[in-house]
């Protein structure tokens, strides 16, 4: 490899090598792989942009473990024994408690006010700026390991084996259907009446699901509560949550006929734990005992819309899940992504790994395929490509190299050139014309639902995770599978209105989970997770971007270049670093 090519590789990532450092790179057994791994360490470890102006040979030695720095005695080495690199357990040191980035980005409101009930909903008081006010800090936080991922993980070997299937014409038959796509269903004008319709739609959809529960079939409206009733069966929307001086939870609920306050006692630990997961604007069933005060009751049970177990469907093909590729960013892992493309083209990996790749029929990209422009302050300083169209052109260059018998489904995220408010329409052609010219690419909204040979996949980028981590004490970014379980329980993808997740006041609430999917796919937080819950595969597909400066501030450690695959109904987890 020429000097210019090596130097250009580092320069693209904003890194300059000293002559001594360059000499060490070129003397490595495989300079290309060494350079790629070195870039990952330099961009994701303790080094600042100033440190990257001229990387010294001493810094190279420190990173590779040849010469350990005193303050970094326990630092992982870049070059590891073969048996160690084949282990699948992620040993990244666990940082302090994750913190939402709500402090850095104030919540974006779709409108200046909310109606006071379903016809007149009040504006809620501003929440604390810091998650520190809501969560208990652990003195010694433990690193969370998703056991399903640990068990399924395997590293794709960096071996180039030419496979001819992608060069041959195939007659693959796709049973592909778009079940939900809101791209051309936006009718909101931003008027107050739209917001009223939006919340009425949410209430009615979720009330329909809840009313199928035996305890709620004959539920009572608030206005119909009379003196002769002792036990109340209600379907309600959460309006406000507060704590009493004795630590009980008092929740003010509403329906389209009125308001009622219900107390959940902390002496009933199970019920109180459920009450602690309530968030504003969600719809639940409540069984309560009426008090002498007509507007007050004592909670006995909280009933979520929930999901019933679904039967497992047979599948004889594979689905690959990606999100948060962030093409155009200086921290985009280009080499690892190219290695992924080699694998999906059946050109890399061992025999079994290539056999899995050969069975792949669909590739889903759940948002943030590019890094975007102007998403956050000073983003331009972290961009390798500073034009949004050029970013999508680069994405088309990569995806265009994927074999043509794989159907690629692309949904937008908050970094894409779609409107920010959810539901987000599909990425518009005017910015991503090069992607639209690829014959095997389909575009869909966020959220969206597709049927892949009978397997129903709910695709949601996952912006609401930011709000739920702030609102519910027990939730953490690392455990997004638990958050996804809660969203299924609530049957809504973004229940909290008016926080970090901007929601468009459409005439219909398209973020209600009307039907239970076979697969629930999310992204956004850059950390892989997996769980199978009541027959539903819950998958967060991680990222192809190393830790950003913003993530360093909030101690968010991504799991880059780890790709989940649902292969013939079995979860597989491949690593490309």
XYZ file of C-alpha atoms in Angstrom, residues 39-458:
420
model
C -8.422 4.668 13.669
C -11.170 3.057 15.764
C -9.043 3.376 18.913
C -8.031 6.949 18.179
C -11.602 8.038 17.425
C -13.316 6.207 20.262
C -10.893 6.329 23.178
C -9.620 9.180 25.362
C -8.071 11.182 22.531
C -9.317 14.666 21.656
C -9.211 16.392 18.283
C -6.044 18.181 19.409
C -4.372 14.825 20.069
C -5.093 13.811 16.475
C -3.297 16.790 14.908
C -0.027 14.852 15.007
C -0.181 11.330 16.429
C 3.217 10.301 17.795
C 4.906 6.929 17.706
C 4.687 6.878 21.494
C 0.894 7.136 21.227
C 0.882 4.157 18.841
C 2.900 2.143 21.353
C 0.528 3.123 24.148
C -2.537 2.016 22.194
C -1.045 -1.288 21.040
C 0.137 -2.130 24.530
C 3.813 -2.142 23.647
C 4.316 0.752 26.038
C 1.504 1.191 28.526
C 0.854 4.660 29.851
C 0.843 4.848 33.679
C -2.738 6.057 33.846
C -3.874 3.431 31.360
C -2.495 0.230 32.912
C -5.679 -1.696 32.163
C -6.117 -0.482 28.579
C -7.045 -3.116 26.014
C -4.390 -3.739 23.384
C -5.130 -3.193 19.739
C -3.411 -6.402 18.647
C -4.760 -9.427 20.501
C -4.024 -13.155 20.355
C -6.209 -15.035 17.924
C -8.050 -16.950 20.640
C -8.886 -13.679 22.380
C -10.172 -11.924 19.267
C -12.507 -14.837 18.623
C -14.245 -14.399 21.948
C -17.630 -12.751 21.615
C -18.035 -11.168 25.010
C -17.847 -7.368 24.872
C -15.257 -6.300 27.474
C -15.587 -2.552 26.970
C -15.247 -0.908 30.408
C -18.600 0.228 31.749
C -18.941 3.986 32.179
C -21.054 5.823 34.677
C -24.833 5.886 34.469
C -26.139 6.850 31.004
C -27.553 10.326 30.782
C -30.137 11.508 28.292
C -29.057 14.199 25.911
C -32.149 16.216 26.756
C -29.935 18.789 28.457
C -28.026 19.508 25.276
C -31.100 19.603 23.058
C -34.240 21.194 24.518
C -37.513 19.413 23.692
C -39.006 20.430 20.381
C -42.709 21.209 20.516
C -44.954 20.572 17.552
C -47.350 23.220 18.889
C -47.225 25.906 21.533
C -50.089 24.444 23.555
C -52.023 21.271 24.240
C -55.789 21.067 24.755
C -56.820 20.677 28.429
C -58.554 17.308 28.075
C -59.099 15.149 25.035
C -60.821 18.283 23.971
C -58.817 20.613 26.178
C -55.437 19.120 27.294
C -53.173 21.202 29.553
C -49.532 21.991 28.948
C -47.472 19.944 31.430
C -44.928 21.504 33.769
C -41.366 21.418 32.468
C -39.430 18.368 33.608
C -36.077 18.555 35.391
C -33.205 19.320 33.056
C -31.121 16.433 34.343
C -31.768 12.756 34.646
C -29.830 13.020 37.924
C -33.069 14.290 39.479
C -34.911 11.172 38.404
C -32.497 8.261 38.774
C -30.526 6.789 41.620
C -26.821 6.775 40.892
C -24.902 3.595 41.655
C -21.528 4.012 43.320
C -20.139 1.094 41.321
C -22.138 0.667 38.093
C -21.923 -2.797 36.599
C -21.463 -3.461 32.911
C -24.664 -4.848 31.421
C -24.286 -7.812 29.078
C -27.226 -8.906 26.957
C -27.038 -12.676 27.414
C -28.856 -13.442 24.156
C -26.327 -11.384 22.196
C -23.378 -12.857 24.092
C -24.540 -16.364 23.266
C -25.237 -15.597 19.592
C -22.166 -13.463 18.811
C -19.523 -14.546 16.343
C -16.854 -12.575 14.532
C -16.692 -12.585 10.733
C -13.183 -13.622 9.745
C -11.375 -11.196 7.470
C -10.924 -13.693 4.668
C -11.709 -12.882 1.064
C -13.400 -15.811 -0.666
C -14.912 -14.973 -4.028
C -18.465 -16.267 -4.351
C -20.186 -16.082 -7.714
C -23.835 -15.989 -6.712
C -24.039 -12.194 -6.642
C -22.631 -12.069 -10.189
C -25.279 -14.412 -11.550
C -28.832 -13.548 -12.524
C -31.342 -15.038 -10.114
C -35.080 -15.468 -10.208
C -35.833 -14.788 -6.548
C -39.531 -14.437 -5.757
C -40.353 -11.897 -3.042
C -43.558 -11.923 -1.073
C -43.029 -8.319 -0.019
C -45.872 -6.101 1.182
C -45.980 -2.690 2.823
C -48.605 -2.921 5.557
C -48.186 0.555 7.059
C -46.545 3.567 5.421
C -47.573 7.077 6.431
C -45.412 8.861 3.846
C -48.360 10.358 1.979
C -50.893 10.444 4.810
C -50.067 13.731 6.498
C -53.122 15.970 6.697
C -52.287 18.084 9.735
C -52.466 21.859 9.464
C -51.043 22.483 12.941
C -54.327 23.877 14.238
C -55.611 23.158 17.750
C -58.424 21.043 16.295
C -55.821 18.705 14.788
C -54.276 18.120 18.197
C -57.691 17.353 19.679
C -58.313 14.822 16.893
C -54.874 13.323 17.464
C -55.473 12.593 21.160
C -59.010 11.364 20.498
C -57.617 8.956 17.909
C -55.030 7.682 20.405
C -57.629 7.182 23.128
C -60.138 5.443 20.864
C -57.571 3.068 19.335
C -56.146 1.993 22.674
C -59.573 1.856 24.348
C -60.632 -0.585 21.628
C -57.672 -2.847 22.505
C -58.212 -2.512 26.268
C -61.950 -3.168 26.086
C -61.191 -6.719 24.919
C -59.868 -7.456 28.400
C -62.475 -9.201 30.610
C -62.177 -6.642 33.430
C -62.716 -3.727 31.043
C -65.467 -4.950 28.737
C -68.032 -2.871 30.608
C -65.808 0.050 31.541
C -67.305 3.269 32.874
C -66.722 6.794 31.651
C -65.697 9.303 34.336
C -68.856 11.365 33.896
C -70.998 8.234 34.469
C -69.552 7.411 37.913
C -72.391 7.604 40.469
C -72.724 7.310 44.228
C -73.883 3.714 44.084
C -70.590 2.448 42.649
C -67.867 1.057 44.892
C -65.521 -0.562 42.376
C -64.631 1.318 39.199
C -63.508 -0.123 35.873
C -62.043 2.699 33.773
C -60.077 3.320 30.575
C -58.074 6.497 31.050
C -55.327 8.718 29.658
C -52.574 9.877 32.012
C -52.658 13.652 32.449
C -50.270 14.326 35.345
C -48.156 12.268 37.753
C -46.982 13.402 41.186
C -45.976 11.959 44.556
C -47.678 12.573 47.894
C -45.743 13.646 51.003
C -45.855 10.013 52.168
C -44.360 8.749 48.917
C -47.542 7.414 47.340
C -48.157 7.965 43.632
C -51.078 10.212 42.718
C -52.036 10.154 39.044
C -54.511 12.509 37.473
C -56.324 10.731 34.655
C -58.836 11.852 32.066
C -61.133 10.591 29.380
C -63.329 12.523 26.959
C -65.879 13.186 29.735
C -63.814 14.425 32.673
C -60.928 14.019 35.144
C -60.252 11.801 38.163
C -57.280 11.487 40.547
C -56.234 7.993 41.654
C -53.793 7.138 44.440
C -51.469 4.115 44.161
C -50.126 3.169 47.577
C -46.447 2.352 48.039
C -47.522 -0.358 50.504
C -48.626 -2.460 47.533
C -45.161 -2.973 46.042
C -46.244 -4.722 42.834
C -48.921 -2.158 42.002
C -46.644 0.740 42.948
C -43.923 -0.611 40.626
C -46.452 -0.589 37.775
C -47.493 2.956 38.684
C -43.848 4.044 38.496
C -43.820 3.023 34.820
C -46.778 5.246 33.960
C -45.930 8.174 31.690
C -47.921 11.170 30.587
C -50.379 10.743 27.730
C -50.461 6.939 27.703
C -53.783 5.095 27.841
C -54.357 2.334 30.423
C -57.121 0.478 32.163
C -57.531 1.064 35.908
C -59.507 -0.873 38.481
C -60.093 1.377 41.522
C -62.173 1.771 44.650
C -64.216 4.969 44.760
C -63.705 7.295 47.721
C -66.214 9.642 49.319
C -64.719 12.372 47.124
C -66.307 12.031 43.683
C -63.081 13.094 41.961
C -60.780 10.720 43.847
C -60.247 6.942 43.984
C -57.806 4.331 45.281
C -56.064 2.260 42.605
C -56.212 -1.545 42.834
C -54.884 -2.612 39.418
C -53.284 -1.102 36.308
C -54.058 -2.888 33.048
C -51.815 -2.196 30.055
C -53.104 -2.824 26.536
C -50.317 -5.442 26.383
C -49.701 -8.258 23.932
C -50.677 -11.908 23.855
C -48.124 -14.549 22.914
C -47.944 -15.069 19.170
C -47.148 -18.370 17.440
C -43.742 -18.754 15.840
C -43.786 -18.631 12.048
C -41.610 -20.785 9.844
C -39.062 -18.989 7.701
C -36.515 -20.482 5.315
C -34.579 -17.271 4.622
C -32.576 -14.600 6.408
C -33.229 -10.950 7.335
C -30.359 -8.573 8.179
C -31.019 -5.534 10.389
C -29.012 -2.289 10.244
C -29.485 1.242 11.516
C -27.393 4.305 12.343
C -24.773 3.712 9.674
C -24.033 7.467 9.642
C -22.313 7.632 6.269
C -20.701 11.043 5.923
C -19.451 11.240 9.508
C -15.737 11.239 10.329
C -16.517 8.448 12.797
C -18.239 6.225 10.185
C -16.464 2.830 10.137
C -15.972 2.540 6.400
C -13.678 -0.497 6.491
C -15.966 -2.436 8.819
C -18.973 -1.575 6.645
C -17.114 -2.765 3.560
C -16.321 -5.991 5.426
C -20.052 -6.337 6.139
C -20.788 -5.900 2.420
C -18.176 -8.541 1.581
C -19.908 -10.911 3.990
C -23.457 -10.296 2.732
C -22.094 -10.870 -0.797
C -20.825 -14.258 0.455
C -17.194 -13.220 -0.043
C -16.022 -13.207 3.597
C -16.335 -15.360 6.692
C -16.064 -19.085 7.291
C -18.184 -21.649 5.478
C -21.110 -21.501 7.912
C -21.093 -17.687 8.002
C -21.147 -17.545 4.195
C -24.004 -20.058 4.173
C -26.001 -17.681 6.386
C -25.197 -14.802 4.021
C -26.348 -16.870 1.070
C -29.779 -17.252 2.684
C -30.231 -13.500 3.240
C -33.225 -12.265 1.281
C -33.984 -8.918 2.949
C -31.913 -6.095 4.457
C -33.713 -3.549 6.666
C -32.082 -0.188 7.472
C -34.006 1.456 10.297
C -32.917 5.077 9.993
C -29.834 7.318 10.018
C -28.194 5.738 7.008
C -26.386 9.105 6.680
C -25.169 11.541 9.321
C -27.155 14.450 7.915
C -26.479 18.187 8.021
C -27.181 20.590 10.902
C -28.656 17.927 13.174
C -26.805 19.293 16.227
C -24.564 22.322 16.918
C -21.113 22.255 15.271
C -21.893 18.992 13.487
C -19.986 20.230 10.432
C -16.724 19.788 12.366
C -17.393 16.049 12.602
C -18.380 15.519 8.957
C -16.284 13.958 6.220
C -19.028 14.791 3.668
C -20.730 18.143 4.244
C -23.449 17.943 1.585
C -26.588 15.886 2.265
C -27.015 14.776 -1.348
C -23.382 13.664 -1.499
C -23.928 11.671 1.693
C -26.807 9.800 0.055
C -24.718 9.361 -3.089
C -22.028 7.716 -0.970
C -24.675 5.511 0.648
C -25.836 4.472 -2.832
C -22.248 3.607 -3.740
C -22.034 1.215 -0.789
C -25.516 -0.293 -1.112
C -25.114 -0.551 -4.877
C -22.332 -3.066 -4.256
C -24.691 -5.400 -2.378
C -25.846 -8.271 -4.538
C -29.020 -7.457 -6.421
C -31.083 -10.422 -5.192
C -31.376 -8.854 -1.726
C -34.297 -6.456 -1.256
C -33.248 -3.427 0.824
C -35.884 -1.566 2.873
C -34.898 1.916 4.123
C -36.752 3.953 6.775
C -35.669 7.431 7.969
C -34.251 8.475 11.345
C -33.684 11.826 12.995
C -30.424 12.361 11.017
C -32.068 11.766 7.630
C -33.465 14.351 5.226
C -37.043 13.792 6.326
C -39.187 15.970 8.592
C -38.166 15.613 12.235
C -41.676 15.128 13.649
C -42.943 11.567 13.826
C -44.356 9.852 11.906
C -41.563 10.660 9.466
C -42.273 10.264 5.749
C -39.841 8.209 3.688
C -36.542 9.824 2.694
C -37.473 12.124 -0.233
C -36.147 11.361 -3.693
C -34.905 14.919 -4.215
C -32.073 14.272 -1.738
C -31.527 10.544 -2.299
C -32.007 10.170 -6.046
C -28.996 7.852 -6.308
C -30.601 5.451 -3.806
C -33.942 5.604 -5.611
C -32.175 4.509 -8.807
C -31.189 1.184 -7.210
C -33.685 -1.434 -8.414
C -33.673 -3.453 -5.182
C -34.332 -0.586 -2.727
C -37.724 0.151 -1.140
C -38.477 3.238 0.972
C -40.865 3.413 3.906
C -41.902 5.813 6.678
C -40.791 5.820 10.322
C -42.577 3.975 11.806
C -43.531 1.489 9.153
C -44.653 -2.124 8.919
C -43.671 -4.559 6.186
C -44.439 -8.209 5.517
C -41.424 -10.207 4.360
C -42.619 -13.566 3.065
C -45.248 -13.552 5.805
C -42.969 -12.249 8.599
C -44.387 -8.917 9.813
C -41.677 -6.437 10.832
C -42.400 -3.210 12.726
